[in-house]
């Protein structure tokens, strides 16, 4: 059995480290005096450099070494983390990302970035401050290099975590002249060797003009878990032999400590292993395959339950009930594994806001809430592009420049809020800005000129705002590098349709715009309500069902499929599914109305019979049925037949459009 590809492991870890680096740099712009943020960024750089060299990414290691050397000036306090420095550091992070993702492609942009870093340090007076610092040093420290004896052994799990002792020795060599020897007396016999444990002890005599702290910095990321001794070496005196003997005794005592500490270290390593086993990285493909298997199990369980229902065998019924309980638990557990906090997605947009603020000359405050809200990983992966387009439009078209905001009494900086919240079996993601808002008249004029809307049409603002999602629709006066071609919001609409989600847009002139994306928690298995219309059976997502009522006998029969139902004083439009599906079979005497909702709107679906609830395994329709809007997918029932899944969002929109048109006609007659 082959293990994971080490290079692939490095790539994934490097991506995580680069994300950590980016977040630390963005936080550092807001809190330039936070030492923890500086240390976090420096640790990420140091780890990428060491791991890159170990796995053969030499270009990455070389560039990051220069990057790290420059950023070390920030860590020691020589240069403050200014906005200009943060911007160049983010460009350096992007360059490292390209080197990692495209190792065989020559990327020539590295040197200009390093030059920009050096220019920032020179402008900050780094060289002058260094010279002044050396001039102020006491004579004792400026008298010449000092000797140090460094004895170290890596942690038990050092090699397994990517620590390369050769790199540590190279860093010591950069501090001064080194004499290096290695002790092998702790190496066990061949049959007892663990290939992931380092048994060597290195003994280094270092002559350098650097301080003890500089030597300790070489081991800063593994210091807590390793055996390390750093002692000054006395100058040659008549008592040199005595000092040497004493040093050797200390070294021997250190070796004994290493030997005696082997058992406790092993225990600590075991504890670390136990702790690390609490989470593990699993390829997404395996989770998808697991969900497919669970879906097939749910279908088989439904088949068994149907057989058991028709049987008088009590043992079979008991087994079917037990299997239903187990499959339901397995389904929930598997879906829980696929759930990911949406904060992993929100963090990406901080960099987008940073770049947009710099490019457009707008001051932007970016706020996020609900990062702990969980959503199916497949949904999160496909949400990135739509959210990018919405945020770019909010910043480019929505937020005014500081001068305009001041003229209307707003603060100079604009605010963009990104939030997520659970709403039943859905997640609502809202993007709110406090900009100028949408111009309804301009959108209407553009829709009329494009032939999308009749000039005398009466529609609500919310319906009007939906036209911004049409392909090629844009109200921008000119095309820029950010927007104006009318392609971005079309991507949002297509993606939301594919995810069985909906989009709500509300706006107030001068106050801002709110775009809310409503998405199902998962795309794999849902609870559905099975209904019958004529001889066909259909599944309605149970999360969208509000209530079920009987169709009154007084309902207008000649309504040709659409009418209104009075439910506790509220008018709800309803659709006759028999007429929508052209069912010719005789209708039931007592028809039922299933009231469903999408966002703020409701509609009733008139069906012949409500069969009951069932676990619905969603199967996508073929590409030949991609233009069928009434259905969002299909599912296999317990008897092996196929039931289509109704697209609630489309049906609600269809019913709401009719309601608005009817209200407008009634208002016209009254006038």
CSV table of N, CA and C in Angstrom, one decimal, residues 495-646:
chain,number,residue,atom,x,y,z
A,495,UNK,N,-24.9,30.1,-10.9
A,495,UNK,CA,-24.4,29.3,-9.8
A,495,UNK,C,-25.5,29.1,-8.7
A,496,UNK,N,-26.3,30.1,-8.4
A,496,UNK,CA,-27.4,29.9,-7.4
A,496,UNK,C,-28.4,28.9,-7.9
A,497,UNK,N,-28.7,29.0,-9.2
A,497,UNK,CA,-29.7,28.1,-9.8
A,497,UNK,C,-29.2,26.7,-9.7
A,498,UNK,N,-27.9,26.5,-10.0
A,498,UNK,CA,-27.3,25.1,-9.9
A,498,UNK,C,-27.3,24.6,-8.5
A,499,UNK,N,-27.2,25.5,-7.5
A,499,UNK,CA,-27.2,25.1,-6.1
A,499,UNK,C,-28.6,25.0,-5.5
A,500,UNK,N,-29.6,25.2,-6.3
A,500,UNK,CA,-31.0,25.2,-5.9
A,500,UNK,C,-31.2,26.3,-4.8
A,501,UNK,N,-30.5,27.4,-5.0
A,501,UNK,CA,-30.7,28.6,-4.1
A,501,UNK,C,-31.5,29.7,-4.7
A,502,UNK,N,-31.7,30.7,-3.9
A,502,UNK,CA,-32.4,31.9,-4.4
A,502,UNK,C,-31.7,33.2,-4.0
A,503,UNK,N,-32.0,34.3,-4.7
A,503,UNK,CA,-31.4,35.6,-4.4
A,503,UNK,C,-32.4,36.6,-4.1
A,504,UNK,N,-32.3,37.3,-3.0
A,504,UNK,CA,-33.1,38.4,-2.7
A,504,UNK,C,-32.3,39.7,-2.7
A,505,UNK,N,-32.9,40.7,-3.3
A,505,UNK,CA,-32.2,42.0,-3.4
A,505,UNK,C,-33.1,43.1,-2.9
A,506,UNK,N,-32.6,43.9,-1.9
A,506,UNK,CA,-33.3,45.1,-1.5
A,506,UNK,C,-32.4,46.3,-1.4
A,507,UNK,N,-32.9,47.4,-1.6
A,507,UNK,CA,-32.1,48.6,-1.7
A,507,UNK,C,-32.9,49.9,-1.3
A,508,UNK,N,-32.2,50.8,-0.7
A,508,UNK,CA,-32.8,52.1,-0.4
A,508,UNK,C,-31.9,53.2,-1.0
A,509,UNK,N,-32.4,54.1,-1.8
A,509,UNK,CA,-31.5,55.1,-2.3
A,509,UNK,C,-30.8,55.9,-1.3
A,510,UNK,N,-29.5,56.0,-1.4
A,510,UNK,CA,-28.7,56.8,-0.5
A,510,UNK,C,-28.3,56.0,0.8
A,511,UNK,N,-28.9,54.8,1.0
A,511,UNK,CA,-28.7,54.1,2.3
A,511,UNK,C,-27.9,52.8,2.1
A,512,UNK,N,-28.0,52.2,0.9
A,512,UNK,CA,-27.2,51.0,0.6
A,512,UNK,C,-28.0,49.9,0.1
A,513,UNK,N,-27.4,48.8,-0.1
A,513,UNK,CA,-28.0,47.6,-0.8
A,513,UNK,C,-27.8,46.3,0.0
A,514,UNK,N,-28.7,45.5,0.1
A,514,UNK,CA,-28.6,44.2,0.7
A,514,UNK,C,-28.9,43.1,-0.3
A,515,UNK,N,-27.9,42.2,-0.5
A,515,UNK,CA,-28.1,41.0,-1.4
A,515,UNK,C,-28.0,39.8,-0.5
A,516,UNK,N,-29.1,39.0,-0.5
A,516,UNK,CA,-29.2,37.8,0.4
A,516,UNK,C,-29.2,36.5,-0.5
A,517,UNK,N,-28.3,35.6,-0.3
A,517,UNK,CA,-28.3,34.3,-1.0
A,517,UNK,C,-28.8,33.3,0.0
A,518,UNK,N,-29.8,32.6,-0.4
A,518,UNK,CA,-30.4,31.5,0.4
A,518,UNK,C,-30.1,30.2,-0.2
A,519,UNK,N,-29.4,29.3,0.6
A,519,UNK,CA,-28.9,28.1,0.0
A,519,UNK,C,-29.3,26.9,0.9
A,520,UNK,N,-29.5,25.7,0.3
A,520,UNK,CA,-29.8,24.5,1.1
A,520,UNK,C,-28.5,24.1,1.9
A,521,UNK,N,-28.7,23.5,3.0
A,521,UNK,CA,-27.6,23.0,3.8
A,521,UNK,C,-26.7,22.0,3.1
A,522,UNK,N,-27.4,21.2,2.3
A,522,UNK,CA,-26.7,20.1,1.6
A,522,UNK,C,-27.3,19.9,0.2
A,523,UNK,N,-26.5,19.3,-0.7
A,523,UNK,CA,-27.0,19.0,-2.0
A,523,UNK,C,-27.1,17.5,-2.2
A,524,UNK,N,-27.0,16.7,-1.2
A,524,UNK,CA,-26.9,15.2,-1.4
A,524,UNK,C,-28.2,14.5,-1.0
A,525,UNK,N,-28.6,14.6,0.2
A,525,UNK,CA,-29.7,13.9,0.8
A,525,UNK,C,-30.6,14.9,1.6
A,526,UNK,N,-31.9,14.9,1.3
A,526,UNK,CA,-32.7,15.8,2.0
A,526,UNK,C,-34.0,15.1,2.4
A,527,UNK,N,-34.7,15.6,3.3
A,527,UNK,CA,-36.0,15.1,3.7
A,527,UNK,C,-37.1,15.7,2.7
A,528,UNK,N,-37.9,14.9,2.1
A,528,UNK,CA,-38.9,15.3,1.2
A,528,UNK,C,-40.3,14.9,1.5
A,529,UNK,N,-41.2,15.6,1.0
A,529,UNK,CA,-42.6,15.3,1.1
A,529,UNK,C,-43.1,14.7,-0.2
A,530,UNK,N,-43.6,13.5,-0.2
A,530,UNK,CA,-44.0,12.8,-1.4
A,530,UNK,C,-45.5,13.1,-1.7
A,531,UNK,N,-45.8,13.6,-2.9
A,531,UNK,CA,-47.2,13.9,-3.2
A,531,UNK,C,-47.5,13.2,-4.6
A,532,UNK,N,-48.8,13.1,-4.8
A,532,UNK,CA,-49.2,12.5,-6.1
A,532,UNK,C,-50.1,13.5,-6.8
A,533,UNK,N,-49.8,13.7,-8.1
A,533,UNK,CA,-50.6,14.5,-9.0
A,533,UNK,C,-51.0,13.6,-10.2
A,534,UNK,N,-52.3,13.2,-10.3
A,534,UNK,CA,-52.7,12.3,-11.3
A,534,UNK,C,-52.0,10.9,-11.0
A,535,UNK,N,-51.4,10.4,-12.0
A,535,UNK,CA,-50.7,9.1,-11.7
A,535,UNK,C,-49.2,9.3,-11.4
A,536,UNK,N,-48.7,10.5,-11.4
A,536,UNK,CA,-47.3,10.8,-11.1
A,536,UNK,C,-47.0,11.2,-9.7
A,537,UNK,N,-45.8,10.8,-9.2
A,537,UNK,CA,-45.4,11.1,-7.8
A,537,UNK,C,-44.3,12.1,-7.9
A,538,UNK,N,-44.3,13.1,-7.0
A,538,UNK,CA,-43.3,14.2,-7.0
A,538,UNK,C,-42.9,14.4,-5.5
A,539,UNK,N,-41.6,14.9,-5.4
A,539,UNK,CA,-41.1,15.1,-4.1
A,539,UNK,C,-40.9,16.6,-3.9
A,540,UNK,N,-41.3,17.1,-2.7
A,540,UNK,CA,-41.1,18.6,-2.4
A,540,UNK,C,-40.2,18.6,-1.2
A,541,UNK,N,-39.1,19.4,-1.3
A,541,UNK,CA,-38.1,19.5,-0.2
A,541,UNK,C,-38.9,19.9,1.1
A,542,UNK,N,-38.8,19.1,2.1
A,542,UNK,CA,-39.6,19.4,3.3
A,542,UNK,C,-39.2,20.7,4.0
A,543,UNK,N,-38.0,21.1,3.8
A,543,UNK,CA,-37.6,22.4,4.4
A,543,UNK,C,-38.3,23.6,3.9
A,544,UNK,N,-38.9,23.4,2.7
A,544,UNK,CA,-39.7,24.5,2.1
A,544,UNK,C,-41.1,24.5,2.4
A,545,UNK,N,-41.6,23.4,3.0
A,545,UNK,CA,-43.0,23.2,3.3
A,545,UNK,C,-43.4,23.9,4.6
A,546,UNK,N,-44.4,24.8,4.6
A,546,UNK,CA,-44.9,25.5,5.8
A,546,UNK,C,-46.1,24.8,6.4
A,547,UNK,N,-47.0,24.4,5.6
A,547,UNK,CA,-48.2,23.7,6.1
A,547,UNK,C,-49.0,23.1,5.0
A,548,UNK,N,-49.9,22.2,5.3
A,548,UNK,CA,-50.8,21.6,4.3
A,548,UNK,C,-52.2,21.8,4.7
A,549,UNK,N,-53.1,22.2,3.8
A,549,UNK,CA,-54.5,22.5,4.1
A,549,UNK,C,-55.3,21.8,2.9
A,550,UNK,N,-56.6,21.7,3.2
A,550,UNK,CA,-57.5,21.1,2.1
A,550,UNK,C,-58.0,22.2,1.3
A,551,UNK,N,-58.1,22.0,0.0
A,551,UNK,CA,-58.5,23.0,-1.0
A,551,UNK,C,-60.1,23.2,-0.7
A,552,UNK,N,-60.5,24.4,-0.4
A,552,UNK,CA,-61.9,24.6,-0.2
A,552,UNK,C,-62.8,24.3,-1.4
A,553,UNK,N,-63.9,23.8,-1.1
A,553,UNK,CA,-64.8,23.4,-2.3
A,553,UNK,C,-65.3,24.7,-3.0
A,554,UNK,N,-65.2,25.8,-2.4
A,554,UNK,CA,-65.6,27.1,-3.0
A,554,UNK,C,-64.6,27.7,-3.9
A,555,UNK,N,-63.4,27.0,-4.0
A,555,UNK,CA,-62.3,27.6,-4.9
A,555,UNK,C,-62.8,27.6,-6.3
A,556,UNK,N,-62.4,28.6,-7.0
A,556,UNK,CA,-62.9,28.9,-8.4
A,556,UNK,C,-62.3,27.8,-9.3
A,557,UNK,N,-63.2,27.0,-9.9
A,557,UNK,CA,-62.7,25.9,-10.8
A,557,UNK,C,-62.2,26.5,-12.1
A,558,UNK,N,-62.7,27.5,-12.6
A,558,UNK,CA,-62.3,28.0,-13.9
A,558,UNK,C,-61.1,28.9,-13.8
A,559,UNK,N,-60.3,28.8,-12.8
A,559,UNK,CA,-59.1,29.7,-12.6
A,559,UNK,C,-58.0,29.4,-13.5
A,560,UNK,N,-58.1,28.3,-14.3
A,560,UNK,CA,-57.0,27.9,-15.2
A,560,UNK,C,-55.6,27.8,-14.5
A,561,UNK,N,-55.6,27.2,-13.3
A,561,UNK,CA,-54.4,26.9,-12.7
A,561,UNK,C,-53.9,27.9,-11.6
A,562,UNK,N,-54.5,29.1,-11.5
A,562,UNK,CA,-54.0,30.0,-10.5
A,562,UNK,C,-55.1,30.7,-9.8
A,563,UNK,N,-55.0,30.9,-8.5
A,563,UNK,CA,-56.0,31.6,-7.7
A,563,UNK,C,-55.4,32.0,-6.4
A,564,UNK,N,-56.2,32.5,-5.5
A,564,UNK,CA,-55.7,32.9,-4.2
A,564,UNK,C,-56.5,32.1,-3.1
A,565,UNK,N,-55.7,31.8,-2.0
A,565,UNK,CA,-56.3,31.1,-0.9
A,565,UNK,C,-56.1,32.0,0.4
A,566,UNK,N,-57.2,32.1,1.1
A,566,UNK,CA,-57.2,32.9,2.3
A,566,UNK,C,-56.8,32.1,3.5
A,567,UNK,N,-55.6,32.2,4.0
A,567,UNK,CA,-55.1,31.4,5.1
A,567,UNK,C,-54.8,32.4,6.3
A,568,UNK,N,-55.8,32.3,7.2
A,568,UNK,CA,-55.7,33.2,8.4
A,568,UNK,C,-55.5,34.6,8.1
A,569,UNK,N,-56.3,35.1,7.1
A,569,UNK,CA,-56.3,36.5,6.8
A,569,UNK,C,-55.3,36.9,5.8
A,570,UNK,N,-54.4,36.0,5.3
A,570,UNK,CA,-53.4,36.3,4.4
A,570,UNK,C,-53.7,35.6,3.1
A,571,UNK,N,-53.6,36.4,2.0
A,571,UNK,CA,-53.8,35.8,0.6
A,571,UNK,C,-52.6,35.2,0.1
A,572,UNK,N,-52.7,33.9,-0.2
A,572,UNK,CA,-51.6,33.1,-0.7
A,572,UNK,C,-52.0,32.6,-2.1
A,573,UNK,N,-51.2,33.0,-3.2
A,573,UNK,CA,-51.5,32.4,-4.5
A,573,UNK,C,-51.3,30.9,-4.6
A,574,UNK,N,-52.1,30.2,-5.3
A,574,UNK,CA,-51.8,28.8,-5.4
A,574,UNK,C,-51.8,28.4,-6.9
A,575,UNK,N,-51.1,27.3,-7.2
A,575,UNK,CA,-51.0,26.8,-8.5
A,575,UNK,C,-51.6,25.4,-8.6
A,576,UNK,N,-52.4,25.1,-9.6
A,576,UNK,CA,-53.0,23.8,-9.7
A,576,UNK,C,-52.0,22.9,-10.5
A,577,UNK,N,-51.4,22.0,-9.8
A,577,UNK,CA,-50.3,21.2,-10.4
A,577,UNK,C,-50.9,20.3,-11.6
A,578,UNK,N,-52.2,19.9,-11.5
A,578,UNK,CA,-52.7,19.1,-12.6
A,578,UNK,C,-52.7,19.9,-13.9
A,579,UNK,N,-53.1,21.1,-13.8
A,579,UNK,CA,-53.1,21.9,-15.1
A,579,UNK,C,-51.7,22.3,-15.5
A,580,UNK,N,-50.8,22.5,-14.5
A,580,UNK,CA,-49.4,22.8,-14.9
A,580,UNK,C,-48.7,21.7,-15.6
A,581,UNK,N,-49.1,20.4,-15.2
A,581,UNK,CA,-48.4,19.2,-15.7
A,581,UNK,C,-49.3,18.6,-16.8
A,582,UNK,N,-50.5,19.3,-17.2
A,582,UNK,CA,-51.4,18.8,-18.2
A,582,UNK,C,-51.8,17.3,-17.9
A,583,UNK,N,-52.3,17.1,-16.7
A,583,UNK,CA,-52.8,15.8,-16.3
A,583,UNK,C,-54.3,15.7,-16.7
A,584,UNK,N,-54.6,14.6,-17.5
A,584,UNK,CA,-55.9,14.4,-18.0
A,584,UNK,C,-56.7,13.5,-17.1
A,585,UNK,N,-56.1,12.7,-16.2
A,585,UNK,CA,-56.9,11.8,-15.4
A,585,UNK,C,-57.9,12.5,-14.5
A,586,UNK,N,-59.0,11.9,-14.1
A,586,UNK,CA,-59.9,12.5,-13.2
A,586,UNK,C,-59.3,13.0,-11.9
A,587,UNK,N,-59.7,14.1,-11.5
A,587,UNK,CA,-59.1,14.7,-10.3
A,587,UNK,C,-59.8,14.1,-9.0
A,588,UNK,N,-59.1,14.2,-7.9
A,588,UNK,CA,-59.6,13.7,-6.6
A,588,UNK,C,-60.7,14.6,-6.1
A,589,UNK,N,-61.6,14.1,-5.4
A,589,UNK,CA,-62.7,14.9,-4.8
A,589,UNK,C,-62.2,15.9,-3.8
A,590,UNK,N,-61.3,15.4,-2.9
A,590,UNK,CA,-60.8,16.3,-1.9
A,590,UNK,C,-59.3,16.6,-2.2
A,591,UNK,N,-59.0,17.7,-2.8
A,591,UNK,CA,-57.6,18.0,-3.2
A,591,UNK,C,-56.9,18.7,-2.0
A,592,UNK,N,-55.6,18.6,-1.9
A,592,UNK,CA,-54.8,19.2,-0.9
A,592,UNK,C,-53.9,20.3,-1.4
A,593,UNK,N,-53.6,21.3,-0.5
A,593,UNK,CA,-52.8,22.4,-0.9
A,593,UNK,C,-51.5,22.4,0.0
A,594,UNK,N,-50.4,22.2,-0.6
A,594,UNK,CA,-49.1,22.3,0.2
A,594,UNK,C,-48.6,23.7,0.0
A,595,UNK,N,-48.5,24.4,1.1
A,595,UNK,CA,-48.0,25.8,1.1
A,595,UNK,C,-46.5,25.7,1.3
A,596,UNK,N,-45.8,26.3,0.3
A,596,UNK,CA,-44.3,26.3,0.3
A,596,UNK,C,-43.8,27.7,0.3
A,597,UNK,N,-42.6,27.9,0.7
A,597,UNK,CA,-42.0,29.3,0.7
A,597,UNK,C,-40.6,29.3,0.2
A,598,UNK,N,-40.2,30.4,-0.3
A,598,UNK,CA,-38.8,30.7,-0.7
A,598,UNK,C,-38.6,32.1,-0.4
A,599,UNK,N,-37.7,32.4,0.6
A,599,UNK,CA,-37.5,33.7,1.1
A,599,UNK,C,-38.7,34.3,1.8
A,600,UNK,N,-39.2,35.5,1.3
A,600,UNK,CA,-40.3,36.1,2.0
A,600,UNK,C,-41.6,35.7,1.3
A,601,UNK,N,-41.6,35.0,0.2
A,601,UNK,CA,-42.8,34.7,-0.5
A,601,UNK,C,-43.3,33.3,-0.3
A,602,UNK,N,-44.6,33.1,-0.5
A,602,UNK,CA,-45.3,31.8,-0.3
A,602,UNK,C,-46.2,31.6,-1.5
A,603,UNK,N,-46.4,30.3,-1.8
A,603,UNK,CA,-47.3,29.9,-2.8
A,603,UNK,C,-47.9,28.5,-2.4
A,604,UNK,N,-49.1,28.2,-2.8
A,604,UNK,CA,-49.7,26.9,-2.5
A,604,UNK,C,-49.7,26.0,-3.8
A,605,UNK,N,-49.4,24.8,-3.6
A,605,UNK,CA,-49.3,23.8,-4.7
A,605,UNK,C,-50.5,22.8,-4.5
A,606,UNK,N,-51.4,22.8,-5.4
A,606,UNK,CA,-52.6,21.9,-5.3
A,606,UNK,C,-52.3,20.6,-5.9
A,607,UNK,N,-52.4,19.5,-5.0
A,607,UNK,CA,-52.0,18.2,-5.4
A,607,UNK,C,-53.2,17.2,-5.1
A,608,UNK,N,-53.2,16.1,-5.7
A,608,UNK,CA,-54.3,15.1,-5.4
A,608,UNK,C,-54.2,14.4,-4.1
A,609,UNK,N,-52.9,14.1,-3.7
A,609,UNK,CA,-52.7,13.3,-2.5
A,609,UNK,C,-51.4,13.6,-1.9
A,610,UNK,N,-51.3,13.6,-0.5
A,610,UNK,CA,-50.1,13.7,0.2
A,610,UNK,C,-49.7,12.3,0.7
A,611,UNK,N,-48.7,11.7,0.1
A,611,UNK,CA,-48.3,10.3,0.5
A,611,UNK,C,-47.6,10.3,1.8
A,612,UNK,N,-46.7,11.2,2.0
A,612,UNK,CA,-45.9,11.1,3.3
A,612,UNK,C,-44.5,11.6,3.1
A,613,UNK,N,-43.7,11.6,4.2
A,613,UNK,CA,-42.3,12.1,4.2
A,613,UNK,C,-41.4,10.9,3.9
A,614,UNK,N,-40.2,11.2,3.3
A,614,UNK,CA,-39.2,10.2,3.0
A,614,UNK,C,-37.9,10.9,2.8
A,615,UNK,N,-36.8,10.1,3.0
A,615,UNK,CA,-35.5,10.6,2.7
A,615,UNK,C,-35.3,10.6,1.2
A,616,UNK,N,-34.9,11.7,0.7
A,616,UNK,CA,-34.8,11.9,-0.7
A,616,UNK,C,-33.3,12.0,-1.1
A,617,UNK,N,-32.8,11.1,-1.9
A,617,UNK,CA,-31.5,11.1,-2.5
A,617,UNK,C,-31.5,11.8,-3.8
A,618,UNK,N,-30.9,13.0,-3.9
A,618,UNK,CA,-31.0,13.8,-5.0
A,618,UNK,C,-30.1,13.3,-6.2
A,619,UNK,N,-30.7,13.1,-7.3
A,619,UNK,CA,-30.0,12.8,-8.5
A,619,UNK,C,-30.2,13.9,-9.5
A,620,UNK,N,-29.1,14.4,-10.1
A,620,UNK,CA,-29.1,15.5,-11.1
A,620,UNK,C,-29.8,15.0,-12.4
A,621,UNK,N,-30.5,15.9,-13.0
A,621,UNK,CA,-31.1,15.7,-14.3
A,621,UNK,C,-30.0,15.7,-15.4
A,622,UNK,N,-30.2,15.0,-16.5
A,622,UNK,CA,-29.3,15.0,-17.6
A,622,UNK,C,-29.2,16.4,-18.2
A,623,UNK,N,-28.1,16.6,-19.0
A,623,UNK,CA,-27.9,17.8,-19.7
A,623,UNK,C,-29.0,18.1,-20.7
A,624,UNK,N,-29.7,17.1,-21.2
A,624,UNK,CA,-30.8,17.3,-22.1
A,624,UNK,C,-32.0,18.0,-21.4
A,625,UNK,N,-32.0,17.9,-20.1
A,625,UNK,CA,-33.2,18.5,-19.3
A,625,UNK,C,-32.7,19.8,-18.6
A,626,UNK,N,-31.6,20.3,-19.0
A,626,UNK,CA,-31.0,21.5,-18.2
A,626,UNK,C,-32.0,22.7,-18.3
A,627,UNK,N,-32.8,22.8,-19.3
A,627,UNK,CA,-33.7,24.0,-19.4
A,627,UNK,C,-35.0,23.8,-18.8
A,628,UNK,N,-35.2,22.6,-18.1
A,628,UNK,CA,-36.5,22.4,-17.4
A,628,UNK,C,-36.4,23.1,-16.1
A,629,UNK,N,-37.2,24.1,-15.9
A,629,UNK,CA,-37.1,24.9,-14.7
A,629,UNK,C,-38.0,24.5,-13.5
A,630,UNK,N,-39.0,23.7,-13.8
A,630,UNK,CA,-40.0,23.3,-12.8
A,630,UNK,C,-39.4,22.3,-11.9
A,631,UNK,N,-38.4,21.5,-12.3
A,631,UNK,CA,-37.8,20.4,-11.5
A,631,UNK,C,-36.3,20.7,-11.3
A,632,UNK,N,-35.9,20.4,-10.0
A,632,UNK,CA,-34.5,20.6,-9.7
A,632,UNK,C,-33.7,19.3,-9.7
A,633,UNK,N,-34.3,18.2,-9.8
A,633,UNK,CA,-33.6,16.9,-9.8
A,633,UNK,C,-34.6,15.8,-9.8
A,634,UNK,N,-34.1,14.6,-9.5
A,634,UNK,CA,-35.0,13.4,-9.4
A,634,UNK,C,-34.5,12.5,-8.2
A,635,UNK,N,-35.3,11.6,-7.8
A,635,UNK,CA,-35.0,10.7,-6.8
A,635,UNK,C,-35.6,9.3,-7.1
A,636,UNK,N,-35.0,8.3,-6.5
A,636,UNK,CA,-35.4,6.9,-6.7
A,636,UNK,C,-36.2,6.5,-5.5
A,637,UNK,N,-37.5,6.1,-5.7
A,637,UNK,CA,-38.3,5.6,-4.6
A,637,UNK,C,-38.1,4.2,-4.2
A,638,UNK,N,-38.7,3.8,-3.1
A,638,UNK,CA,-38.5,2.5,-2.6
A,638,UNK,C,-38.9,1.3,-3.6
A,639,UNK,N,-39.8,1.6,-4.5
A,639,UNK,CA,-40.2,0.5,-5.4
A,639,UNK,C,-39.4,0.6,-6.7
A,640,UNK,N,-38.4,1.4,-6.7
A,640,UNK,CA,-37.5,1.5,-7.9
A,640,UNK,C,-38.0,2.5,-8.9
A,641,UNK,N,-39.1,3.1,-8.8
A,641,UNK,CA,-39.6,4.1,-9.7
A,641,UNK,C,-38.9,5.5,-9.4
A,642,UNK,N,-39.0,6.4,-10.4
A,642,UNK,CA,-38.4,7.7,-10.3
A,642,UNK,C,-39.4,8.8,-10.0
A,643,UNK,N,-39.1,9.6,-9.0
A,643,UNK,CA,-40.0,10.8,-8.7
A,643,UNK,C,-39.2,12.1,-9.0
A,644,UNK,N,-39.8,13.0,-9.6
A,644,UNK,CA,-39.1,14.3,-9.9
A,644,UNK,C,-39.2,15.2,-8.7
A,645,UNK,N,-38.2,16.0,-8.4
A,645,UNK,CA,-38.1,16.9,-7.3
A,645,UNK,C,-38.5,18.3,-7.7
A,646,UNK,N,-39.6,18.8,-7.2
A,646,UNK,CA,-40.1,20.2,-7.6
A,646,UNK,C,-39.1,21.3,-7.2
